[in-house]
Coordinates of C-alpha atoms in Angstrom, one line a residue:
M158 CA 24.4 10.1 -3.0
K159 CA 21.5 11.7 -3.8
Q160 CA 20.7 12.4 -7.6
I161 CA 17.1 14.1 -8.9
F162 CA 16.4 13.2 -12.4
N163 CA 13.7 15.0 -14.6
I164 CA 11.2 12.7 -16.0
D165 CA 8.9 13.3 -18.8
G166 CA 6.2 11.3 -20.1
M167 CA 4.3 10.7 -16.8
T168 CA 0.8 11.3 -17.2
C169 CA -1.0 9.9 -14.0
Q170 CA -0.2 7.8 -11.0
G171 CA 0.3 4.7 -12.3
C172 CA 3.0 5.9 -14.6
R173 CA 4.6 7.5 -11.1
S174 CA 4.4 3.9 -9.5
S175 CA 5.8 2.4 -12.3
V176 CA 8.9 4.7 -12.9
E177 CA 9.1 4.7 -8.9
N178 CA 8.8 0.7 -8.6
A179 CA 11.2 0.1 -11.6
L180 CA 13.8 2.3 -9.8
N181 CA 13.5 0.4 -6.7
T182 CA 14.5 -2.8 -8.2
F183 CA 17.7 -1.5 -9.5
D184 CA 20.4 -3.3 -7.5
K185 CA 22.5 0.1 -7.4
V186 CA 19.5 2.2 -6.1
T187 CA 19.2 2.4 -2.4
N188 CA 15.9 4.1 -2.4
A189 CA 14.0 6.0 -5.1
I190 CA 11.1 8.4 -4.7
V191 CA 9.0 9.9 -7.8
D192 CA 7.1 13.2 -7.9
L193 CA 4.3 13.2 -10.1
D194 CA 3.5 17.0 -10.0
K195 CA 7.4 18.1 -10.4
K196 CA 8.1 15.7 -12.6
E197 CA 11.2 14.1 -11.2
A198 CA 12.6 11.3 -9.5
I199 CA 15.0 11.3 -6.4
V200 CA 17.4 8.5 -6.2
A201 CA 19.9 7.6 -3.3
S202 CA 22.5 5.3 -4.3
E203 CA 26.0 4.5 -3.0
S204 CA 27.8 5.6 -6.5
K205 CA 26.8 7.8 -9.2
I206 CA 23.8 6.7 -11.8
S207 CA 24.1 7.9 -15.1
K208 CA 21.2 9.3 -16.9
S209 CA 21.6 6.4 -19.6
E210 CA 21.4 3.8 -17.1
I211 CA 17.9 5.8 -15.7
Q212 CA 16.6 5.6 -19.2
T213 CA 17.5 1.9 -19.6
I214 CA 15.3 1.0 -16.3
I215 CA 12.4 2.9 -16.9
G216 CA 12.1 2.4 -20.9
K217 CA 11.7 4.5 -23.6
K218 CA 8.3 5.7 -22.7
Y219 CA 9.5 8.1 -20.7
T220 CA 12.3 10.5 -20.7
V221 CA 15.4 11.4 -18.5
S222 CA 17.3 14.3 -18.1
E223 CA 19.7 14.8 -15.1
K224 CA 18.5 18.0 -12.8
T225 CA 21.3 18.0 -10.2
T226 CA 23.8 15.7 -8.1
V227 CA 23.9 16.0 -4.2
H228 CA 26.6 14.1 -2.7
S229 CA 24.8 13.8 0.7
G230 CA 21.7 12.7 2.4
L231 CA 18.8 10.8 1.4
P232 CA 15.6 11.5 -0.8
D233 CA 13.4 14.4 1.0
A234 CA 10.8 11.6 2.0
E235 CA 13.3 9.3 3.5
E236 CA 14.3 12.1 5.8
K237 CA 11.0 12.5 7.5
S238 CA 10.3 10.2 10.5
T239 CA 8.2 6.9 9.7
L240 CA 5.6 8.1 12.0
K241 CA 5.3 11.0 9.9
Q242 CA 5.3 9.3 6.7
L243 CA 2.7 6.7 8.4
Y244 CA 0.2 9.5 9.6
P245 CA -2.5 9.1 7.1
L246 CA -2.6 5.5 7.9
F247 CA -2.6 5.9 11.6
L248 CA -5.3 8.8 11.3
I249 CA -7.8 6.6 9.3
F250 CA -7.6 4.0 11.7
G251 CA -8.1 6.2 14.3
F252 CA -11.5 7.3 12.6
I253 CA -12.7 3.6 11.9
T254 CA -12.0 2.7 15.3
T255 CA -13.7 5.8 16.8
A256 CA -16.9 5.0 14.7
S257 CA -17.1 1.4 15.2
I258 CA -16.7 2.1 18.9
L259 CA -19.3 4.8 19.0
I260 CA -22.0 2.9 16.8
H261 CA -21.8 -0.5 19.2
T262 CA -21.4 1.8 22.7
N263 CA -24.9 1.0 23.9
P264 CA -25.1 -1.5 23.8
W265 CA -21.3 -2.7 23.8
S266 CA -20.8 -6.1 21.8
V267 CA -17.0 -6.8 21.0
S268 CA -18.2 -9.3 18.1
E269 CA -20.0 -6.5 16.8
F270 CA -17.7 -3.9 17.0
M271 CA -15.0 -6.1 15.1
L272 CA -17.4 -6.7 12.3
T273 CA -18.5 -3.1 11.9
F274 CA -14.8 -2.4 12.3
M275 CA -13.8 -4.6 9.2
G276 CA -16.6 -3.3 7.4
L277 CA -15.2 0.2 7.3
F278 CA -11.8 -0.9 7.3
Y279 CA -12.5 -2.8 3.7
V280 CA -14.9 0.0 2.4
V281 CA -12.3 2.9 3.1
F282 CA -9.6 1.2 1.7
S283 CA -11.1 0.0 -1.4
F284 CA -12.2 3.8 -1.7
F285 CA -8.5 4.5 -1.9
K286 CA -7.5 2.0 -4.2
L287 CA -10.1 2.8 -6.6
L288 CA -8.8 6.4 -7.1
D289 CA -6.4 5.1 -9.2
I290 CA -6.7 1.2 -9.7
K291 CA -4.1 0.5 -12.5
G292 CA -1.4 2.8 -10.1
F293 CA -2.8 0.3 -7.3
A294 CA -2.4 -3.1 -9.4
T295 CA 1.3 -1.8 -10.0
S296 CA 2.3 -1.2 -6.8
F297 CA 0.4 -4.2 -5.3
A298 CA 2.2 -6.7 -7.9
M299 CA 5.5 -5.5 -6.3
Y300 CA 4.9 -7.7 -2.9
D301 CA 1.5 -9.8 -3.3
P302 CA 2.2 -13.2 -4.4
I303 CA -0.6 -13.7 -6.2
A304 CA -0.5 -10.3 -8.1
K305 CA 2.9 -10.7 -9.0
K306 CA 1.7 -13.6 -11.4
I307 CA -1.6 -12.2 -12.3
Y308 CA -1.9 -8.7 -13.0
K309 CA -5.4 -8.6 -13.1
Y310 CA -5.9 -9.8 -9.7
G311 CA -4.6 -6.3 -8.8
L312 CA -7.3 -4.9 -10.6
I313 CA -9.8 -6.9 -9.4
Y314 CA -8.6 -6.8 -5.9
P315 CA -10.3 -3.2 -4.5
F316 CA -13.8 -4.8 -5.9
I317 CA -13.1 -7.9 -3.5
E318 CA -12.2 -5.8 -0.6
L319 CA -15.7 -3.2 -1.5
C320 CA -17.6 -6.6 -1.6
L321 CA -16.5 -8.1 1.9
G322 CA -16.9 -4.6 3.5
V323 CA -20.6 -4.8 2.2
F324 CA -21.3 -8.0 3.6
F325 CA -19.5 -7.4 6.9
L326 CA -21.6 -4.0 7.3
M327 CA -24.7 -5.6 6.2
R328 CA -24.2 -9.1 8.0
I329 CA -24.5 -10.8 5.2
Q330 CA -22.5 -14.2 4.7
T331 CA -20.2 -13.2 7.4
S332 CA -18.5 -16.3 7.8
V333 CA -17.8 -16.8 4.2
A334 CA -16.2 -13.0 4.3
L335 CA -14.3 -14.1 7.4
V336 CA -12.6 -17.1 5.4
F337 CA -11.7 -14.9 2.6
T338 CA -10.5 -12.5 4.7
L339 CA -7.9 -14.8 6.0
I340 CA -7.0 -16.1 2.6
I341 CA -6.3 -13.0 0.9
L342 CA -4.8 -11.1 3.8
G343 CA -2.9 -14.1 4.8
I344 CA -1.3 -14.1 1.1
T345 CA -0.6 -10.6 1.2
T346 CA 1.1 -10.9 4.5
I347 CA 3.4 -13.4 3.4
G348 CA 4.4 -11.0 0.7
V349 CA 4.8 -8.1 3.0
T350 CA 6.9 -10.1 5.2
K351 CA 9.1 -11.1 2.8
S352 CA 9.4 -7.7 1.4
L353 CA 10.3 -6.6 5.0
I354 CA 13.2 -9.2 5.7
N355 CA 14.9 -8.6 2.2
K356 CA 14.6 -4.6 3.1
Q357 CA 12.9 -3.6 0.0
A358 CA 12.5 0.1 -0.5
I359 CA 8.7 -0.2 -1.9
Q360 CA 5.4 1.5 -1.9
C361 CA 2.8 0.1 0.3
A362 CA -0.3 -0.3 -1.8
C363 CA -2.5 -0.6 1.3
L364 CA -3.8 3.2 0.5
G365 CA -3.3 2.9 -3.4
S366 CA -1.1 5.0 -5.3
V367 CA -2.9 8.1 -4.2
L368 CA -0.7 8.2 -1.0
N369 CA 2.9 7.4 -1.1
L370 CA 3.3 5.0 2.1
P371 CA 6.4 3.3 2.7
M372 CA 6.0 -0.6 3.2
T373 CA 6.9 -1.0 7.1
K374 CA 6.3 -3.0 9.7
A375 CA 3.0 -1.1 10.3
T376 CA 1.3 -2.4 7.2
F377 CA 2.2 -5.9 8.5
I378 CA 0.5 -4.8 11.9
E379 CA -2.6 -3.5 10.0
N380 CA -3.0 -6.8 8.3
T381 CA -1.9 -8.9 11.4
I382 CA -5.2 -7.2 13.4
M383 CA -7.4 -8.1 10.5
I384 CA -6.4 -11.4 10.4
V385 CA -6.8 -11.9 14.3
M386 CA -10.3 -10.5 14.5
A387 CA -11.0 -12.9 11.7
V388 CA -9.9 -15.7 13.3
F389 CA -11.6 -14.8 16.8
M390 CA -15.2 -14.0 14.9
L391 CA -15.1 -17.3 13.3
V392 CA -13.9 -19.4 16.6
D393 CA -16.5 -17.3 18.2
M394 CA -19.0 -18.9 15.6
F395 CA -18.0 -22.1 15.8

């Protein structure tokens, strides 16, 4: 069944992410999506969840009131196809790939293409994370092993990505940047894999909290591509 709750007290994307993540960790909830503009949470569950339960889950900072109850269907965003939900991610990948190819068309160089691709990837993705850094850190802590234990890691992670992007684009200490890529993305990929295996309905933080993307196999593939490129470049260098 689907229930819609009004959530008062949310003021930013960080609040939205915090409420959504809290709801999705509740065992009765199969999926929850929070809309900041409408100030509501759409909660899917196998049985009815009371307003008091929702209030307990999200804490006293927010005020809950039940809007309506629907006995069939899933949250609107869940009804969208996976392809449609991930369209922003695919679009960004397409632009980065196209730009990297055009830059190195004449003369063509696979290694130069990869370095530029990785640089643009980090710079663009860090930009979205920095738009709402606290919201990103909250979402990131849901699955990254380090961010789960050290919240501040999520706050500095976008700056790490930005620095790595500059290193790749400027061709500064590329071997060091490649090693760091293997480490940080490798750790994140472990967390992503566990979330997928456990079928957790959580938000992917790859584009921060500005775009509400579901954690799917696409996230795993995205990290894997960067890891494979890093390995290829390191082997090529040494």
